[in-house]
XYZ file of C-alpha atoms in Angstrom:
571
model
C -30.574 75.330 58.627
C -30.044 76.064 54.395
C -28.032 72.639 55.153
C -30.766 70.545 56.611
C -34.030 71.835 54.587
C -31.276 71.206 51.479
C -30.772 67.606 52.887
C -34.482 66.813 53.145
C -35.199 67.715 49.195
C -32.412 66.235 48.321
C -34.344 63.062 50.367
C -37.664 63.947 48.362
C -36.296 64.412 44.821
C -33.543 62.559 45.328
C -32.149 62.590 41.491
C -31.565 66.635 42.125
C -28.426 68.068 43.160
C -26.543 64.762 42.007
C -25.856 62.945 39.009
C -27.789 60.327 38.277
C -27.065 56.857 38.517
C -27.243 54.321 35.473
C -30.854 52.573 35.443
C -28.609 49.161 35.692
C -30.419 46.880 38.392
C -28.779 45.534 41.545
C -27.947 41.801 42.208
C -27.874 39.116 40.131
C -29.419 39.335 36.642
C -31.896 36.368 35.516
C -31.177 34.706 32.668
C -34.101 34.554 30.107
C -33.143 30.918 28.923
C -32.144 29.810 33.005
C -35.756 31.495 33.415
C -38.050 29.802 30.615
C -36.081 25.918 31.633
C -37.258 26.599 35.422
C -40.881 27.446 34.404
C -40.730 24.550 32.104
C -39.892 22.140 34.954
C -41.906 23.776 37.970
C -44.857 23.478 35.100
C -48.455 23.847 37.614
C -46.702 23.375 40.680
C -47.156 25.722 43.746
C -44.575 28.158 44.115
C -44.822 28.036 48.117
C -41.211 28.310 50.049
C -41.954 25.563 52.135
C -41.515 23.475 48.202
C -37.954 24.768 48.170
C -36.257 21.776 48.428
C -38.258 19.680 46.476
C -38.342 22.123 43.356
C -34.146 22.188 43.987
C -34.368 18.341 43.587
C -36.545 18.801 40.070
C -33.450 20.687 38.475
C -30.834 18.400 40.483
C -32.533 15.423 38.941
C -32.725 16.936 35.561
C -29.876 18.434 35.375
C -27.590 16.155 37.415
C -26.299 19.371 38.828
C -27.663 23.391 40.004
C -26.176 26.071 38.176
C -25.673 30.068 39.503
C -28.071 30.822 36.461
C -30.703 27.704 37.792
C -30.576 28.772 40.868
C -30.946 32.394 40.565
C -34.118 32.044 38.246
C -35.493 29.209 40.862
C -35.707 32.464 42.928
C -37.296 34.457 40.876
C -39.645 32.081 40.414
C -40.629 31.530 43.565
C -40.104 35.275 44.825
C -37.045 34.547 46.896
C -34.176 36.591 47.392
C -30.854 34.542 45.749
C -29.293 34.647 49.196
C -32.132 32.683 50.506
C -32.469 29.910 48.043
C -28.266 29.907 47.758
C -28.092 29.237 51.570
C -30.531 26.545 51.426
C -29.139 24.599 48.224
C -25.640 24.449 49.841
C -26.449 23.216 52.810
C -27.703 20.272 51.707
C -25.102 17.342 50.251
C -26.880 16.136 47.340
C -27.531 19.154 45.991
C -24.731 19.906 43.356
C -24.347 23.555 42.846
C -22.390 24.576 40.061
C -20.542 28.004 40.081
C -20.073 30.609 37.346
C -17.160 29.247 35.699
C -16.403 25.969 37.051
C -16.894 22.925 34.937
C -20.038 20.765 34.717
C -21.137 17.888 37.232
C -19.916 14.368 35.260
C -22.658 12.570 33.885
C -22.436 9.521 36.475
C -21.943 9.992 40.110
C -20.760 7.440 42.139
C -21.094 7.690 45.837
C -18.648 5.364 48.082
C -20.059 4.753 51.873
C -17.492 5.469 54.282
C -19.180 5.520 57.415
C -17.656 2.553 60.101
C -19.361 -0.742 58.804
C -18.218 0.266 55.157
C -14.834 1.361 56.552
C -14.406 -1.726 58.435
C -14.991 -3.625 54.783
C -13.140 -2.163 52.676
C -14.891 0.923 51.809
C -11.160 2.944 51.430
C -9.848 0.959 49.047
C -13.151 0.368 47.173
C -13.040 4.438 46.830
C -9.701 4.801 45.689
C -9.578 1.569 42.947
C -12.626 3.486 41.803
C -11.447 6.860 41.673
C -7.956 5.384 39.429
C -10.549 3.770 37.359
C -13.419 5.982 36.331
C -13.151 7.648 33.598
C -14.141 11.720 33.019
C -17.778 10.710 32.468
C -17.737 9.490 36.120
C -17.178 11.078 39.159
C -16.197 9.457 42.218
C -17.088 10.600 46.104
C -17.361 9.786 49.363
C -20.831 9.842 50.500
C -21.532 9.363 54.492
C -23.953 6.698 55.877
C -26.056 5.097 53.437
C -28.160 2.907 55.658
C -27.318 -0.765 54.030
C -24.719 -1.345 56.460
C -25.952 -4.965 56.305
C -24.546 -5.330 52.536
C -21.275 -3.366 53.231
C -19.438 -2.120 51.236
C -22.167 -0.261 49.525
C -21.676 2.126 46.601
C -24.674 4.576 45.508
C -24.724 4.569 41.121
C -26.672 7.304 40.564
C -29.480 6.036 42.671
C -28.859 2.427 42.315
C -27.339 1.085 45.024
C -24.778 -2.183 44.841
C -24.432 -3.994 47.407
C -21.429 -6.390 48.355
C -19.231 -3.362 46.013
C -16.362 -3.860 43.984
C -14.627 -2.299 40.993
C -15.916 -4.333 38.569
C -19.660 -3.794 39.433
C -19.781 -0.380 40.586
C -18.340 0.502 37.255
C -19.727 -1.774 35.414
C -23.294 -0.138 36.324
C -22.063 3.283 35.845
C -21.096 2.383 31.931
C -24.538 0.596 31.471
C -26.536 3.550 32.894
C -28.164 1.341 35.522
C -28.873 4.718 37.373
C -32.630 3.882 39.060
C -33.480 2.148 41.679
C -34.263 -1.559 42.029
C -37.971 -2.275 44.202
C -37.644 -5.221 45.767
C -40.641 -7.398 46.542
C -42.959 -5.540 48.999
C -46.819 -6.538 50.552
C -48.707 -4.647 48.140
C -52.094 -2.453 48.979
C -54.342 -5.577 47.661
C -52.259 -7.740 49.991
C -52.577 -5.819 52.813
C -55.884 -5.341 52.919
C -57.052 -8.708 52.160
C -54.957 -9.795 55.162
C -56.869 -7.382 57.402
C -55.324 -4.150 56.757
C -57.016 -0.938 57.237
C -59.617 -2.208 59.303
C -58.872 -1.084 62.344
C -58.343 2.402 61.139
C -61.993 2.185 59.194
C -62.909 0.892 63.161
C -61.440 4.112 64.789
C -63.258 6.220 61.913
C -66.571 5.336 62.286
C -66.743 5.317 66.125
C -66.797 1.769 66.802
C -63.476 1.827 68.435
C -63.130 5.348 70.754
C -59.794 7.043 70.438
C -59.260 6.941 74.084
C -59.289 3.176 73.880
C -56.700 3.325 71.201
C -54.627 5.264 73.494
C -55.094 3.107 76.658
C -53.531 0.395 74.549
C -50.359 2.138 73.966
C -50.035 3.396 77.070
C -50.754 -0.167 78.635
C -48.332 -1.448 76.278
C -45.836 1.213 77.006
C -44.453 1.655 73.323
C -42.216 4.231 73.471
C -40.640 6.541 70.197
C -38.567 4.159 67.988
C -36.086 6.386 66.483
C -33.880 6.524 69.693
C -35.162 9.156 72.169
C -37.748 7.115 74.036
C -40.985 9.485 74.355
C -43.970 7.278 75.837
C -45.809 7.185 72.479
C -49.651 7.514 74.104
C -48.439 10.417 76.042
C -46.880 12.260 73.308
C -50.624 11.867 71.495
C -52.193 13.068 74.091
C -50.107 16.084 74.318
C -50.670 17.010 70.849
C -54.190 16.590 71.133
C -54.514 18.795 74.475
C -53.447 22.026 72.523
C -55.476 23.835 70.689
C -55.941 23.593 66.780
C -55.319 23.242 64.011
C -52.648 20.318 64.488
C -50.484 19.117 62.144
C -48.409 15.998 61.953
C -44.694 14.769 60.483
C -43.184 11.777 60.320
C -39.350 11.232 61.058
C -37.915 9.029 58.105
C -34.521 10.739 58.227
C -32.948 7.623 59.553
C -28.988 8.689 59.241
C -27.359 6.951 62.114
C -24.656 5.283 60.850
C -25.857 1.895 61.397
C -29.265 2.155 61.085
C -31.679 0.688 58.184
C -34.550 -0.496 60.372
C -36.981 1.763 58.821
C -35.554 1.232 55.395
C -36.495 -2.241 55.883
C -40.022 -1.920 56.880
C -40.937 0.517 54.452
C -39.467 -2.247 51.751
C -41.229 -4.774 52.830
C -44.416 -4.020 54.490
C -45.047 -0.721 54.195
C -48.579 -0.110 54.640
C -48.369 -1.288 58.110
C -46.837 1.750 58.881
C -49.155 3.951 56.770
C -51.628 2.689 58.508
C -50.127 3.606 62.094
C -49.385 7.246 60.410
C -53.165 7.699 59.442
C -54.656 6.056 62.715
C -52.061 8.895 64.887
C -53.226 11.648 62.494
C -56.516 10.899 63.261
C -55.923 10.775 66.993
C -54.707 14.203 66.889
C -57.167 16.024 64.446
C -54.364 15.975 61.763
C -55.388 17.410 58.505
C -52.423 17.116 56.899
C -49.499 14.416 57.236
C -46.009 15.417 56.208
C -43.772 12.591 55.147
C -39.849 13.381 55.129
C -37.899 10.768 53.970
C -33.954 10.609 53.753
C -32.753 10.843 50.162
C -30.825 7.924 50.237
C -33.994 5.754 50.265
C -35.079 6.103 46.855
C -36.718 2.116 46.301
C -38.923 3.017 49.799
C -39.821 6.399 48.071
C -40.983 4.958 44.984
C -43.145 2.493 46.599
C -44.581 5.041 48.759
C -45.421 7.257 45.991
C -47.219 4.045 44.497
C -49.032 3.091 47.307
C -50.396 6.367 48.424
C -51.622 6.898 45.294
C -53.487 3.465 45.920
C -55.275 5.028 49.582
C -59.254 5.447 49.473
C -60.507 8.531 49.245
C -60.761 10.863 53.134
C -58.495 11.323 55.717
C -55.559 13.525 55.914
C -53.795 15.052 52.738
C -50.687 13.636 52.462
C -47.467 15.354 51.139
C -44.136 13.184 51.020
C -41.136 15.140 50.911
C -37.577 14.113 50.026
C -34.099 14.599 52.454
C -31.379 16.171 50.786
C -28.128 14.477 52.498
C -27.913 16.197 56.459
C -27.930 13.951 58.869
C -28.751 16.612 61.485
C -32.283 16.516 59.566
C -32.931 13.293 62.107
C -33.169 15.715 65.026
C -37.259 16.709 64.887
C -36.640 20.587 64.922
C -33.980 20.607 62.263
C -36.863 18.212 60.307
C -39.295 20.919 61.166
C -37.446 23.240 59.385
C -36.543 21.571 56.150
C -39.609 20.938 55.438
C -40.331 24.649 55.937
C -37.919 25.095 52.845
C -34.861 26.075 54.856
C -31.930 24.860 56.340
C -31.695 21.747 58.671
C -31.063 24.514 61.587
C -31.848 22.815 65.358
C -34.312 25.373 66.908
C -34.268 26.193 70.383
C -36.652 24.972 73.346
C -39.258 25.631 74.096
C -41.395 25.633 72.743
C -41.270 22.296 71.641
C -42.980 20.523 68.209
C -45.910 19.615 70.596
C -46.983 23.446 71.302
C -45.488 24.831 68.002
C -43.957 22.547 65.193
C -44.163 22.723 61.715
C -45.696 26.406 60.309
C -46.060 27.505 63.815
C -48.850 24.931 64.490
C -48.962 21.719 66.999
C -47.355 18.818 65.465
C -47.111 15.367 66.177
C -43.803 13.988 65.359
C -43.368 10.368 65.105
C -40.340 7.416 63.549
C -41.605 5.252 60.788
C -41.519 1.957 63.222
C -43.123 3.341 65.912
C -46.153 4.042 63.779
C -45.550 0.609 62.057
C -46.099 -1.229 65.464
C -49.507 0.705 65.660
C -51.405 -1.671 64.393
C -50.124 -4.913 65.665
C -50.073 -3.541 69.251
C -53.945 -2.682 69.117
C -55.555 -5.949 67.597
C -53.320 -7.921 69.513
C -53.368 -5.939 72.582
C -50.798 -5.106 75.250
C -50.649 -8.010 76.622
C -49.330 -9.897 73.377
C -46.110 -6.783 72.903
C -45.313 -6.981 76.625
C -45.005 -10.422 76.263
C -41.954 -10.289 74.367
C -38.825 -9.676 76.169
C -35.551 -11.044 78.026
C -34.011 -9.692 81.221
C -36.656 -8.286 82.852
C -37.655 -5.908 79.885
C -40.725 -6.023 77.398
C -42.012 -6.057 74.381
C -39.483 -6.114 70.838
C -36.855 -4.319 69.080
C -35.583 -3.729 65.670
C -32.009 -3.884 65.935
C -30.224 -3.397 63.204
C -27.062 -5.325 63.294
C -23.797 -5.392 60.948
C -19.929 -5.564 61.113
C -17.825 -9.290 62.127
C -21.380 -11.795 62.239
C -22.237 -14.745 59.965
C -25.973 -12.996 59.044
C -26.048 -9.453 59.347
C -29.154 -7.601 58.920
C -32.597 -6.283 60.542
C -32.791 -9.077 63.491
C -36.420 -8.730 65.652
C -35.822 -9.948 68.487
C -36.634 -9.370 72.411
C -36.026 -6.359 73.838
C -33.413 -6.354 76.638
C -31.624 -9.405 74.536
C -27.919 -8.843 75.529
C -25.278 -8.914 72.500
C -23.926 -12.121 72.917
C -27.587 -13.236 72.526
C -27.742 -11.486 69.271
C -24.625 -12.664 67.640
C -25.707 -16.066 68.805
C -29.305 -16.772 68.250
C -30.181 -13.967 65.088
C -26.661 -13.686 63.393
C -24.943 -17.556 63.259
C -22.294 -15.998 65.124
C -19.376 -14.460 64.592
C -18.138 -14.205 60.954
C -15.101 -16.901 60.350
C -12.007 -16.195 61.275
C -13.187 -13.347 63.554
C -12.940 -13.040 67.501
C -15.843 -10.784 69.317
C -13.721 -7.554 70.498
C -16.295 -4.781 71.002
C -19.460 -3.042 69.760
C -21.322 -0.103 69.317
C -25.084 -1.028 71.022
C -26.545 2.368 69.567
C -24.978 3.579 66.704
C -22.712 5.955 66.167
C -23.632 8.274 68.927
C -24.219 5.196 71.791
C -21.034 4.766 72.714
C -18.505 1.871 72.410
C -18.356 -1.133 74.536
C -15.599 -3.966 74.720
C -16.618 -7.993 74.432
C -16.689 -8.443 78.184
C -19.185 -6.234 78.773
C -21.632 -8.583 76.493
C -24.235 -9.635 79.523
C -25.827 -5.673 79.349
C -29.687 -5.903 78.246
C -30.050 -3.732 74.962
C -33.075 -1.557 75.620
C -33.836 1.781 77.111
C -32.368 2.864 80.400
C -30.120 0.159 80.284
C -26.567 1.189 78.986
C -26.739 4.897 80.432
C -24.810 3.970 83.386
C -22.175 2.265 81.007
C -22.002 6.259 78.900
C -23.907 4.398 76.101
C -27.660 4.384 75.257
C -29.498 2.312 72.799
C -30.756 5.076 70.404
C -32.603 3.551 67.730
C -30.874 -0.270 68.318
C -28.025 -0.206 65.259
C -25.763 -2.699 66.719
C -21.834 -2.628 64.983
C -19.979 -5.854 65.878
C -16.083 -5.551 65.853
C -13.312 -8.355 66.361
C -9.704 -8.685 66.939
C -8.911 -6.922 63.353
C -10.561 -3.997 63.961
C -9.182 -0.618 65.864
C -11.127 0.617 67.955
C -9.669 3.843 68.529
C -9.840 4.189 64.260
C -13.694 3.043 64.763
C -14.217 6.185 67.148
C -12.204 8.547 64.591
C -14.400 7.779 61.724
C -17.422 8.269 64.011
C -15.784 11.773 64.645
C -15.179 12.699 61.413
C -18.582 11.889 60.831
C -20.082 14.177 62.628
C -17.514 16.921 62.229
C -19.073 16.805 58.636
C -22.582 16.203 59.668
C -22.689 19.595 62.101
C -24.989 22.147 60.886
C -22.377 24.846 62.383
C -25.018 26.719 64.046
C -23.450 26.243 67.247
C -19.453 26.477 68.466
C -19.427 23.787 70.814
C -20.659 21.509 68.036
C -18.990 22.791 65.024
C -15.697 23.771 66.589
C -15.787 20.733 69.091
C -15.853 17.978 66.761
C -13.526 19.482 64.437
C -10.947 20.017 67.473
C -11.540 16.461 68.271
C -10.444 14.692 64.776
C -7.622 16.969 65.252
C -6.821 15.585 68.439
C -7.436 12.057 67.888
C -5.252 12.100 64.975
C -2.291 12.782 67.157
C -0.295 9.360 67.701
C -0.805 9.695 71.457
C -4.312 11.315 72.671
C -4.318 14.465 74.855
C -7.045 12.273 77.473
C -7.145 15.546 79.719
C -7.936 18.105 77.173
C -9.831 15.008 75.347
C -12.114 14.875 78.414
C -12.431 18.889 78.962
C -13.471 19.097 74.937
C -16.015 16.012 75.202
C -18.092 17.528 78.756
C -18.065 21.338 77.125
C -19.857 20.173 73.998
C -22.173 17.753 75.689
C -23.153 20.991 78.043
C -23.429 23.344 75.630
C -24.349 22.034 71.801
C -28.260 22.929 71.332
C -29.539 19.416 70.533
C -28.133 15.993 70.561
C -25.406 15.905 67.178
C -23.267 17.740 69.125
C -24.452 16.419 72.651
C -23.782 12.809 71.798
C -21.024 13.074 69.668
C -18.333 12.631 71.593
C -19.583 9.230 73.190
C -17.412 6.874 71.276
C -14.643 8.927 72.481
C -14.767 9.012 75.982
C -15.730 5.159 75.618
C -12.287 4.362 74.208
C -10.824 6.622 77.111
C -12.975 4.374 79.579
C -13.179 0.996 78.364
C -10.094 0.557 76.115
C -7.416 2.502 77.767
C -4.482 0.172 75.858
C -5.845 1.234 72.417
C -4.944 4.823 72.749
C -2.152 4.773 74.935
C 1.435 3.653 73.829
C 3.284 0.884 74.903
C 5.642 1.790 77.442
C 8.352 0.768 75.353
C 6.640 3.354 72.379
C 6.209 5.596 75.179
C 10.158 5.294 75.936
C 11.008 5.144 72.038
């Protein structure tokens, strides 16, 4: 009893009975100078965790790196534990972090594309010519996806891109510090509206044109979600705006599939158009508030945006554009959700779903940059005009985004349902010279693999399911007679086995497995096949779900490309 009644003062006055500790605190220590450079560059600007990210890109920017000391005043600042901001920094690509001891980020960065289209061009060699020749004031990496497939090989100079790469002029705008981004010609706000724009939102605002016909012409129309998964776009509207508020709304500009620069596109050339479909949906749905999250690889389209925002009358939704940090997996809505909560690109589980509880906890309409951008033309036009487009039985158009072996790659609109040979045909001038139609991907990276006899398929939704493929967001890779397809699917895999979050096994440990695997000189097709169905059943969301699509297309459709010779089989 002496024992316990000891043990409880010894709880109450704990500094009696024991000696007492040094008044050192616990954790990392903040260092004064660290402290006054982030208070410097936060200046007036909210302190809020959901700004994580974007306060992490102020010092990356300014600092061309994050240091332990940065980062640990950054937290302090914003009354985060170290752990918290830490595990967000580092899980994002473009965020260098910089620890205690280890020397400084070089001055230039130069990021080399090696996702397939780049591969297929040259990218490897590009890297390593570079990496011989760049001095210590440069560094040299590889850099996934960039979305300019159409000018591959592509190199990233800070954030000025080159197109067409080589040696010579990747370097040569590395020593002349031509770092920024190049705007290209783009329909300004004074253009736009003097060609109509904005009138049929001022229309919806003031009555004159009931929301509910607004919706009746997307449903008539049947537009469906852009960015790959499909979602009838006037249902998924009306399911926001059937729970209760306050509603919030995001918009998906996290375009990553390898393949894809459809949105990049339309944001560089037009891209009030699609503001315009992002305020009329906001206003749909009750939307106070519009997030924006845009990948950081698109730094021209965020420039203009922050321009022409700036250039919006007064009313309507506040609007708050947020910047991507290199994670693919941010594409997937929920993993969105989250980083622009401030925190890792984490998938969350379902339900509930964005609809019932999105971003903050609130209803949120979540919606691709070109299916808002279609908005507009779809309503004055009406249905009739979009469902008017189309081949083989299918309606209205697509954005395909089409690179690799063709004369003219690029953004081709076109008919929906157009078949592949009708794209290299009538939108591309054919097949590059020299070059033989062998296969393509009709979907990007996750969509599968198809060989050239299979070129009569109609490219549109529902379509290429029964084939193992899908048309996802319509990035269309060409291949010919030089190109391996069983080296088109490894890259693919390697992509994503970089790309997982990790939150899951089947996912993180799957894709890793199946580099391993593929790597082997003959394939393992039964434990190939075993690895592929496991993480399609079990990944939470479509990364890991997908990912193995390319794969079990080679299996399927190309049997002689990962299979020996019987004579190698014999050797």
């Amino acid at each position: 009893m002496e024992d316990d009644v000891h043990k409880v003062r010894q709880f109450e006055h704990p500094g009696e009975g024991r000696k007492r500790a040094k008044a050192t605190p616990k954790g990392r220590q903040v260092d004064p100078a660290a402290a006054h450079e982030i208070g410097q560059l936060l200046g007036d600007r909210p302190r809020r965790r959901d700004l994580l990210i974007e306060h992490l890109h102020l010092v990356q920017d300014k600092y061309r790196q994050i240091s332990a000391a940065h980062l640990a005043a950054l937290a302090d600042e914003m009354k985060l534990s170290f752990a918290e901001v830490f595990e967000t920094a580092t899980f994002y690509a473009h965020f260098d972090i910089v620890k205690e001891g280890q020397p400084n980020v070089a001055p230039v960065t130069i990021r080399v594309c090696d996702s397939l289209t780049c591969a297929m061009l040259g990218a490897e060699k590009l890297l390593g010519e570079l990496q011989t020749a760049a001095g210590p004031s440069i560094r040299v990496v590889r850099a996934p996806c960039v979305g300019r497939c159409d000018t591959a090989p592509t190199a990233e100079v800070g954030h000025n891109f080159v197109d067409h790469a080589t040696v010579d002029g990747v370097l040569a705008a590395a020593k002349a510090g031509d770092t920024h981004a190049h705007l290209p010609d783009y329909v300004d706000f004074d253009v736009y509206v003097a060609g109509g724009g904005y009138r049929l939102l001022a229309r919806l605002r003031s009555g004159e044109l009931p929301k509910e016909d607004l919706l009746k012409s997307l449903d008539d129309a049947s537009l469906r979600g852009l960015g790959g998964a499909g979602f009838p776009t006037g249902r998924k509207w009306r399911s926001v705006l059937g729970e209760p508020g306050p509603r919030l709304m995001a918009v998906n500009g996290d375009e990553g599939e390898p393949g894809t620069f459809k949105d990049r596109y339309y944001l560089e050339t037009d891209p009030h158009r699609f503001l315009e479909g992002m305020l009329i949906g906001a206003h749909i749905v009750e939307a106070p508030e519009v997030y924006i999250y845009l990948r950081d690889e698109y730094p021209a389209a965020r420039e203009i945006l922050d321009r022409e925002i700036a250039k919006l009358p007064p009313g309507g939704p506040k609007l708050h554009l947020r910047r991507g940090a290199g994670a693919y997996i941010c594409g997937e809505e929920s993993s969105l959700l989250e980083s622009l909560e401030g925190k890792r690109g984490l998938p969350r589980h379902k339900p509930p779903f964005p609809f019932q509880a999105g971003l903050f906890g609130l209803p949120t309409l979540i919606n691709n940059i070109e299916t808002l951008w279609w908005v507009r033309d779809i309503v004055e036009k009406g249905p009739n005009w979009w469902k008017g487009h189309g081949r083989n039985e299918r309606h209205g158009l697509r954005s395909y985004s089409v690179s690799g072996r063709v004369k003219s790659p690029g953004m081709k609109l076109a008919p929906a349902g157009v078949t592949v040979r009708e794209l290299i045909d009538e939108f591309c001038g054919g097949m590059a010279d020299g070059h033989t139609f062998h296969a393509y991907l009709p979907g990007g990276a996750s969509g599968g693999i198809l060989p050239a006899a299979m070129d009569n398929i109609p490219l549109d939704f529902g379509t290429l399911e029964k084939y193992g493929c899908f048309i996802g967001s319509a990035a269309v890779v060409i291949l010919s007679q030089v190109d391996s397809v069983r080296d088109a699917a490894l890259n693919l895999m390697r992509f994503f086995e970089d790309e997982s979050c990790g939150q899951c096994t089947p996912c993180r440990a799957g894709t890793e497995k199946a580099v391993l695997l593929m790597q082997q000189p003959l394939w393992n097709e039964e434990l190939l096949g075993q690895l592929s169905q496991a993480m399609r059943d079990a990944s939470i969301c479509g990364l890991g779900q997908a990912a193995s699509n390319p794969l079990t297309s080679v299996i399927k459709y190309f049997p002689d490309e990962f299979r020996p010779l019987p004579q190698q089989a014999a050797e």
